[in-house]
Amino acid sequence: MSGLLLIVFFIATIILMVLAMAKWKVHPFIAIMLASLLFGLVAGIPLVDNKEAGVSGLVTVIGQGFSGIFTSIGIVIILGAFIGAILEETGAALKLADMTIKLVGKNHPVLGMGIMGWIVSIPVFCDSGFVVLNPIRKALVRRTRVSSVAMTVALSAGLYISHVFMPPTPGPLASASTLGLSEHIALVMCIGLVCSIAPMIAGILFANYIGKKVKADDEAEKDEIKSTYEELVASYGTLPSGLNSIAPIIVPILLMALSSIIGYTGVKGYALDIVGFISTPVIALSLGAVLSVLLLKNSGKLTELHKITEQTLKTVGPILFITAAGGVLGKVVSSSDLVGYVTSHADVLKGMGIFFPFLLAAILKSSMGSSTVAIITTAGILSPLMIALGFDTPIEASLVVMAISAGSMTVSHANDSYFWVVTNFGAMSMERGYKTQTMLTLVMGVAAILEIFLISLFV
């Protein structure tokens, strides 16, 4: 099968995959793998290897796509999640939040809540980050008399932005790797930071607006909140210092940026080899993990290391397999005639520019619910098409990662676990959740892609 008919079947395969996950509740790993197998069979990929012709069979292609993801990104995802788990356990995440509030001042609690969420969610999943920071949100609502809804929306916004834009969160990290940016993670981080600005501004403005329109069930109970900020801090004992809390995050980032910086200095030889070694994501995050273990030791909780490690592996296991399944889909697509056909007719898709990955991710996100799955799946689909679509430099590829991330937050509704975390902990009904969380993610997604589009005009 080739040509337009192959495009039609590919679209049908993606629709079937989305239906399997969203309507029939098939696990994303199974749905993506079945979609890959089905498309590979219809696309005419040989069932077995033809060594004489140098053509790989479908089973080999699937194996290559699966193992390739584990080779490039598996350890990095595990290490990032491990660091985040320790930050939660030791209260370092709480310390980072406290530092943020002191930075922006008590007179700007909504802005502080958004920035706090953004910082904490770099190493911590947005779902768990909201649970961890929600007692602080409630305490600040009591202390400042600010709208509970405004604080909930601002916290949700900050957490969600870094969850989709900032490695080492698994989604954007896997997306960057899939699109050939494993050696440019520092660049992706820098662009992710820039691309966080517009959705953050939009999110804070929307939080202040919607806080005046919608009320939460706990608005009248501000004076009855039992868990004050001081009690929350006391539950952790003594919080780590600010330097120790931020070190596991900032050291890997600085190390990964070091390679790019030293490249401009003209340094060569063994020194460059050493820098190249320690600046790779695996080694940089390994050093971050060591710092987090020291943090655990200094907090007197080293005995919890085994439990944290085991829990981390349980948490990232499904993500790793879904990521690998996305790699399989990308490999199957690249091994079919679809890439050649798209390449020869790329002008149509090129006309959509950076909006194409955004729309594809948004469709998958709205249909399936999971931002991480939407990111991984979209990246896997686009990976073999990047050059054909005109995204052939690291900066352009990084903007594609950002466009995918912007789409992956558009929109959060009832099929998204984060929607229920925000509405339940924010003391809101589903109807109010649609007015707040769903509209928030729409506003932020549109703001993000408009910013990304403007940036793309100058690169």
Short mmCIF file of C-alpha atoms in Angstrom, two decimals, residues 88-422:
data_model
loop_
_atom_site.label_atom_id
_atom_site.label_comp_id
_atom_site.label_asym_id
_atom_site.label_seq_id
_atom_site.Cartn_x
_atom_site.Cartn_y
_atom_site.Cartn_z
CA GLU A 88 8.80 15.14 48.30
CA GLU A 89 9.87 12.79 51.08
CA THR A 90 12.34 15.18 52.71
CA GLY A 91 10.20 18.30 52.51
CA ALA A 92 12.61 19.90 50.05
CA ALA A 93 9.71 20.54 47.69
CA LEU A 94 8.02 22.43 50.51
CA LYS A 95 11.21 24.41 51.09
CA LEU A 96 11.33 25.38 47.42
CA ALA A 97 7.75 26.56 47.68
CA ASP A 98 8.59 28.61 50.76
CA MET A 99 11.53 30.21 48.95
CA THR A 100 9.24 31.14 46.08
CA ILE A 101 6.73 32.87 48.34
CA LYS A 102 9.52 34.86 49.96
CA LEU A 103 10.79 35.80 46.50
CA VAL A 104 7.52 37.23 45.17
CA GLY A 105 6.24 38.51 48.51
CA LYS A 106 3.08 37.83 50.50
CA ASN A 107 1.24 40.59 48.64
CA HIS A 108 1.21 38.54 45.45
CA PRO A 109 0.02 35.12 46.64
CA VAL A 110 -1.61 34.11 43.34
CA LEU A 111 1.56 34.82 41.39
CA GLY A 112 3.62 33.13 44.10
CA MET A 113 1.41 30.06 43.96
CA GLY A 114 1.87 29.81 40.18
CA ILE A 115 5.64 30.17 40.33
CA MET A 116 5.79 27.76 43.25
CA GLY A 117 3.93 25.15 41.22
CA TRP A 118 6.18 25.72 38.20
CA ILE A 119 9.36 25.15 40.22
CA VAL A 120 8.13 22.14 42.15
CA SER A 121 6.72 20.39 39.09
CA ILE A 122 10.07 20.32 37.26
CA PRO A 123 11.10 17.20 39.19
CA VAL A 124 7.67 16.22 40.59
CA PHE A 125 4.60 15.07 38.64
CA CYS A 126 1.87 17.70 38.55
CA ASP A 127 -0.67 15.34 40.14
CA SER A 128 1.46 14.59 43.18
CA GLY A 129 2.79 18.15 43.20
CA PHE A 130 -0.75 19.47 43.63
CA VAL A 131 -1.40 17.07 46.49
CA VAL A 132 1.88 18.06 48.18
CA LEU A 133 1.32 21.81 47.79
CA ASN A 134 -2.42 21.88 48.43
CA PRO A 135 -2.04 22.26 52.21
CA ILE A 136 0.15 25.31 51.54
CA ARG A 137 -2.49 26.68 49.18
CA LYS A 138 -5.17 26.28 51.84
CA ALA A 139 -2.97 27.85 54.50
CA LEU A 140 -2.21 30.81 52.24
CA VAL A 141 -5.92 31.22 51.46
CA ARG A 142 -6.51 31.47 55.20
CA ARG A 143 -3.58 33.81 55.72
CA THR A 144 -4.19 36.17 52.78
CA ARG A 145 -8.00 35.92 52.36
CA VAL A 146 -7.47 35.48 48.60
CA SER A 147 -10.03 33.52 46.57
CA SER A 148 -9.61 29.77 47.02
CA VAL A 149 -10.45 29.23 43.35
CA ALA A 150 -7.84 31.77 42.23
CA MET A 151 -5.17 30.00 44.29
CA THR A 152 -6.25 26.57 43.02
CA VAL A 153 -6.15 27.68 39.38
CA ALA A 154 -2.79 29.44 39.81
CA LEU A 155 -1.24 26.36 41.44
CA SER A 156 -2.67 24.11 38.74
CA ALA A 157 -1.31 26.42 36.04
CA GLY A 158 2.23 26.52 37.41
CA LEU A 159 2.40 22.78 37.94
CA TYR A 160 0.97 21.99 34.52
CA ILE A 161 3.26 24.34 32.59
CA SER A 162 6.53 22.82 33.77
CA HIS A 163 4.98 19.34 33.62
CA VAL A 164 4.63 19.62 29.86
CA PHE A 165 7.45 22.04 28.98
CA MET A 166 10.41 21.31 31.24
CA PRO A 167 12.68 18.26 31.23
CA PRO A 168 13.45 16.16 33.26
CA THR A 169 9.68 15.67 33.44
CA PRO A 170 9.22 12.41 31.45
CA GLY A 171 6.90 13.80 28.73
CA PRO A 172 9.06 16.58 27.30
CA LEU A 173 12.21 14.56 28.02
CA ALA A 174 10.93 11.61 25.99
CA SER A 175 9.67 13.93 23.26
CA ALA A 176 13.07 15.62 22.96
CA SER A 177 14.83 12.28 22.76
CA THR A 178 12.41 10.89 20.19
CA LEU A 179 12.93 13.95 17.99
CA GLY A 180 16.72 13.58 18.08
CA LEU A 181 17.56 16.09 20.80
CA SER A 182 19.21 13.78 23.35
CA GLU A 183 22.40 15.83 23.11
CA HIS A 184 20.54 19.14 23.28
CA ILE A 185 18.52 18.74 26.50
CA ALA A 186 19.95 21.99 27.88
CA LEU A 187 18.67 23.81 24.80
CA VAL A 188 15.22 22.26 25.27
CA MET A 189 15.25 23.38 28.90
CA CYS A 190 16.16 26.95 27.96
CA ILE A 191 13.46 27.13 25.29
CA GLY A 192 11.01 25.48 27.69
CA LEU A 193 11.75 28.23 30.21
CA VAL A 194 11.08 30.93 27.60
CA CYS A 195 7.94 29.20 26.33
CA SER A 196 6.61 29.03 29.91
CA ILE A 197 6.29 32.81 30.09
CA ALA A 198 3.16 33.38 27.97
CA PRO A 199 1.10 30.52 29.46
CA MET A 200 2.16 31.57 32.97
CA ILE A 201 1.01 35.15 32.39
CA ALA A 202 -2.22 33.89 30.82
CA GLY A 203 -2.74 31.43 33.67
CA ILE A 204 -2.27 34.02 36.43
CA LEU A 205 -4.54 36.53 34.69
CA PHE A 206 -7.19 33.86 34.23
CA ALA A 207 -6.83 32.75 37.86
CA ASN A 208 -7.48 36.28 39.11
CA TYR A 209 -10.44 36.62 36.73
CA ILE A 210 -12.12 33.30 37.41
CA GLY A 211 -11.56 33.63 41.15
CA LYS A 212 -14.10 36.45 41.12
CA LYS A 213 -16.64 34.42 39.13
CA VAL A 214 -16.52 30.95 40.70
CA LYS A 215 -16.56 29.95 44.35
CA ALA A 216 -15.19 26.77 45.90
CA ASP A 217 -16.92 24.76 48.61
CA ASP A 218 -14.22 25.68 51.11
CA GLU A 219 -14.47 29.46 50.59
CA ALA A 220 -16.60 29.85 53.72
CA GLU A 221 -14.30 27.61 55.75
CA LYS A 222 -11.12 29.69 55.50
CA ASP A 223 -11.08 30.38 59.21
CA GLU A 224 -11.63 26.71 60.04
CA ILE A 225 -8.66 25.24 58.17
CA LYS A 226 -6.84 23.04 60.64
CA SER A 227 -3.55 22.49 58.81
CA THR A 228 -1.74 25.82 59.04
CA TYR A 229 1.52 26.40 57.23
CA GLU A 230 3.48 26.05 60.47
CA GLU A 231 1.82 22.72 61.26
CA LEU A 232 2.60 21.47 57.78
CA VAL A 233 6.27 22.39 58.16
CA ALA A 234 6.36 20.76 61.59
CA SER A 235 5.08 17.50 60.11
CA TYR A 236 8.37 17.23 58.18
CA GLY A 237 10.50 18.07 61.21
CA THR A 238 13.25 20.49 60.18
CA LEU A 239 13.12 21.39 56.49
CA PRO A 240 16.36 21.14 54.48
CA SER A 241 18.26 24.31 53.66
CA GLY A 242 17.43 26.14 50.46
CA LEU A 243 20.78 25.26 48.90
CA ASN A 244 20.43 21.56 49.67
CA SER A 245 16.84 21.57 48.41
CA ILE A 246 17.60 23.13 45.05
CA ALA A 247 20.96 21.42 44.42
CA PRO A 248 19.53 18.12 43.03
CA ILE A 249 17.63 20.17 40.41
CA ILE A 250 20.02 22.97 39.55
CA VAL A 251 23.27 20.96 39.43
CA PRO A 252 22.09 18.60 36.63
CA ILE A 253 20.73 21.58 34.69
CA LEU A 254 24.03 23.45 34.98
CA LEU A 255 26.01 20.35 34.03
CA MET A 256 23.87 19.71 30.96
CA ALA A 257 24.31 23.33 29.93
CA LEU A 258 28.08 23.13 30.49
CA SER A 259 28.72 21.18 27.30
CA SER A 260 27.08 23.84 25.17
CA ILE A 261 28.92 26.64 26.97
CA ILE A 262 32.38 25.09 26.76
CA GLY A 263 31.85 24.41 23.07
CA TYR A 264 32.16 28.15 22.47
CA THR A 265 35.43 28.44 24.42
CA GLY A 266 37.51 26.42 22.00
CA VAL A 267 38.64 23.94 24.67
CA LYS A 268 39.71 20.62 23.16
CA GLY A 269 41.27 17.33 24.15
CA TYR A 270 40.81 15.41 27.39
CA ALA A 271 39.15 18.32 29.21
CA LEU A 272 36.45 18.43 26.56
CA ASP A 273 35.95 14.67 26.89
CA ILE A 274 35.45 15.00 30.64
CA VAL A 275 32.96 17.83 30.20
CA GLY A 276 31.17 15.87 27.50
CA PHE A 277 30.91 12.89 29.86
CA ILE A 278 29.55 14.70 32.92
CA SER A 279 27.18 16.85 30.86
CA THR A 280 25.31 13.91 29.32
CA PRO A 281 21.79 13.70 30.80
CA VAL A 282 22.41 10.29 32.38
CA ILE A 283 25.57 11.35 34.24
CA ALA A 284 24.26 14.83 35.12
CA LEU A 285 21.06 13.41 36.59
CA SER A 286 23.05 10.65 38.32
CA LEU A 287 24.98 13.36 40.16
CA GLY A 288 21.66 15.02 40.97
CA ALA A 289 20.44 11.69 42.34
CA VAL A 290 23.56 11.44 44.53
CA LEU A 291 22.85 14.91 45.91
CA SER A 292 19.27 13.91 46.61
CA VAL A 293 20.44 10.82 48.52
CA LEU A 294 22.70 13.07 50.60
CA LEU A 295 19.66 15.23 51.20
CA LEU A 296 17.80 12.15 52.38
CA LYS A 297 20.68 11.25 54.69
CA ASN A 298 20.89 14.73 56.17
CA SER A 299 17.15 14.59 56.83
CA GLY A 300 17.60 11.38 58.81
CA LYS A 301 15.50 9.36 56.36
CA LEU A 302 18.16 7.26 54.65
CA THR A 303 16.32 4.13 55.79
CA GLU A 304 13.52 5.16 53.41
CA LEU A 305 15.82 4.91 50.37
CA HIS A 306 14.80 1.37 49.45
CA LYS A 307 11.09 2.18 49.69
CA ILE A 308 11.51 5.36 47.64
CA THR A 309 13.51 3.54 44.97
CA GLU A 310 10.94 0.76 44.73
CA GLN A 311 8.06 3.21 44.55
CA THR A 312 9.86 5.25 41.89
CA LEU A 313 10.34 2.19 39.69
CA LYS A 314 6.66 1.32 40.07
CA THR A 315 5.70 4.86 39.11
CA VAL A 316 7.93 5.20 36.05
CA GLY A 317 7.43 1.65 34.78
CA PRO A 318 4.18 2.40 32.90
CA ILE A 319 5.67 5.64 31.55
CA LEU A 320 8.74 3.83 30.23
CA PHE A 321 6.68 1.21 28.45
CA ILE A 322 4.31 3.79 26.95
CA THR A 323 7.35 5.79 25.83
CA ALA A 324 8.83 2.67 24.25
CA ALA A 325 5.53 1.93 22.51
CA GLY A 326 5.61 5.45 21.08
CA GLY A 327 9.09 4.69 19.79
CA VAL A 328 7.77 1.55 18.13
CA LEU A 329 5.05 3.51 16.35
CA GLY A 330 7.60 6.03 15.11
CA LYS A 331 9.92 3.29 13.88
CA VAL A 332 7.11 1.49 12.05
CA VAL A 333 6.04 4.73 10.38
CA SER A 334 9.62 5.49 9.32
CA SER A 335 9.98 1.99 7.86
CA SER A 336 6.88 2.34 5.69
CA ASP A 337 6.36 4.22 2.44
CA LEU A 338 4.49 6.93 4.36
CA VAL A 339 7.61 9.02 4.94
CA GLY A 340 8.51 9.05 1.25
CA TYR A 341 4.99 10.02 0.28
CA VAL A 342 4.81 12.81 2.87
CA THR A 343 8.25 14.04 1.80
CA SER A 344 7.13 14.38 -1.78
CA HIS A 345 3.93 16.18 -0.72
CA ALA A 346 5.25 18.06 2.30
CA ASP A 347 4.26 21.50 1.05
CA VAL A 348 0.69 21.04 2.32
CA LEU A 349 1.74 20.19 5.87
CA LYS A 350 4.57 22.72 5.79
CA GLY A 351 1.92 25.36 5.29
CA MET A 352 0.59 24.59 8.78
CA GLY A 353 4.08 25.03 10.20
CA ILE A 354 4.41 24.81 13.96
CA PHE A 355 0.62 24.54 14.34
CA PHE A 356 0.62 20.99 12.91
CA PRO A 357 2.31 19.30 15.92
CA PHE A 358 0.23 21.47 18.25
CA LEU A 359 -3.08 20.39 16.72
CA LEU A 360 -2.08 16.73 16.56
CA ALA A 361 -1.09 16.71 20.24
CA ALA A 362 -4.23 18.65 21.21
CA ILE A 363 -6.46 16.11 19.46
CA LEU A 364 -4.72 13.22 21.21
CA LYS A 365 -4.76 15.00 24.59
CA SER A 366 -8.45 15.89 24.46
CA SER A 367 -9.31 12.38 23.33
CA MET A 368 -7.09 10.34 25.65
CA GLY A 369 -6.70 12.52 28.73
CA SER A 370 -3.03 11.93 29.46
CA SER A 371 -0.63 14.74 28.53
CA THR A 372 2.36 12.40 28.78
CA VAL A 373 0.81 9.85 26.43
CA ALA A 374 -0.22 12.62 24.01
CA ILE A 375 3.33 14.02 24.00
CA ILE A 376 4.98 10.65 23.49
CA THR A 377 2.54 9.51 20.81
CA THR A 378 2.76 12.77 18.86
CA ALA A 379 6.56 12.77 19.00
CA GLY A 380 6.63 9.18 17.77
CA ILE A 381 4.40 10.07 14.82
CA LEU A 382 6.41 13.17 13.89
CA SER A 383 9.88 11.72 14.40
CA PRO A 384 10.32 10.27 10.89
CA LEU A 385 8.68 13.33 9.31
CA MET A 386 10.76 16.12 10.86
CA ILE A 387 13.03 16.80 7.88
CA ALA A 388 10.16 16.49 5.41
CA LEU A 389 8.21 19.07 7.40
CA GLY A 390 11.17 21.45 7.42
CA PHE A 391 12.18 21.08 11.09
CA ASP A 392 15.81 20.13 10.54
CA THR A 393 17.82 22.15 13.10
CA PRO A 394 18.07 21.64 16.89
CA ILE A 395 16.27 24.93 17.57
CA GLU A 396 13.44 24.11 15.16
CA ALA A 397 13.14 20.62 16.63
CA SER A 398 13.05 22.12 20.12
CA LEU A 399 10.18 24.37 19.07
CA VAL A 400 8.36 21.29 17.78
CA VAL A 401 8.81 19.75 21.25
CA MET A 402 7.30 22.92 22.72
CA ALA A 403 4.41 22.92 20.22
CA ILE A 404 3.66 19.30 21.11
CA SER A 405 3.77 20.23 24.80
CA ALA A 406 1.41 23.18 24.26
CA GLY A 407 -1.02 20.86 22.48
CA SER A 408 -0.73 18.28 25.26
CA MET A 409 -2.27 20.69 27.79
CA THR A 410 -5.19 21.59 25.51
CA VAL A 411 -7.50 20.67 27.15
CA SER A 412 -7.77 18.96 30.55
CA HIS A 413 -11.25 17.63 31.23
CA ALA A 414 -13.06 14.66 32.75
CA ASN A 415 -10.88 11.98 31.11
CA ASP A 416 -7.73 13.46 32.68
CA SER A 417 -6.69 12.37 36.18
CA TYR A 418 -5.21 15.82 36.84
CA PHE A 419 -8.64 17.37 36.25
CA TRP A 420 -10.05 15.34 39.14
CA VAL A 421 -7.06 16.04 41.38
CA VAL A 422 -7.50 19.79 40.90
#
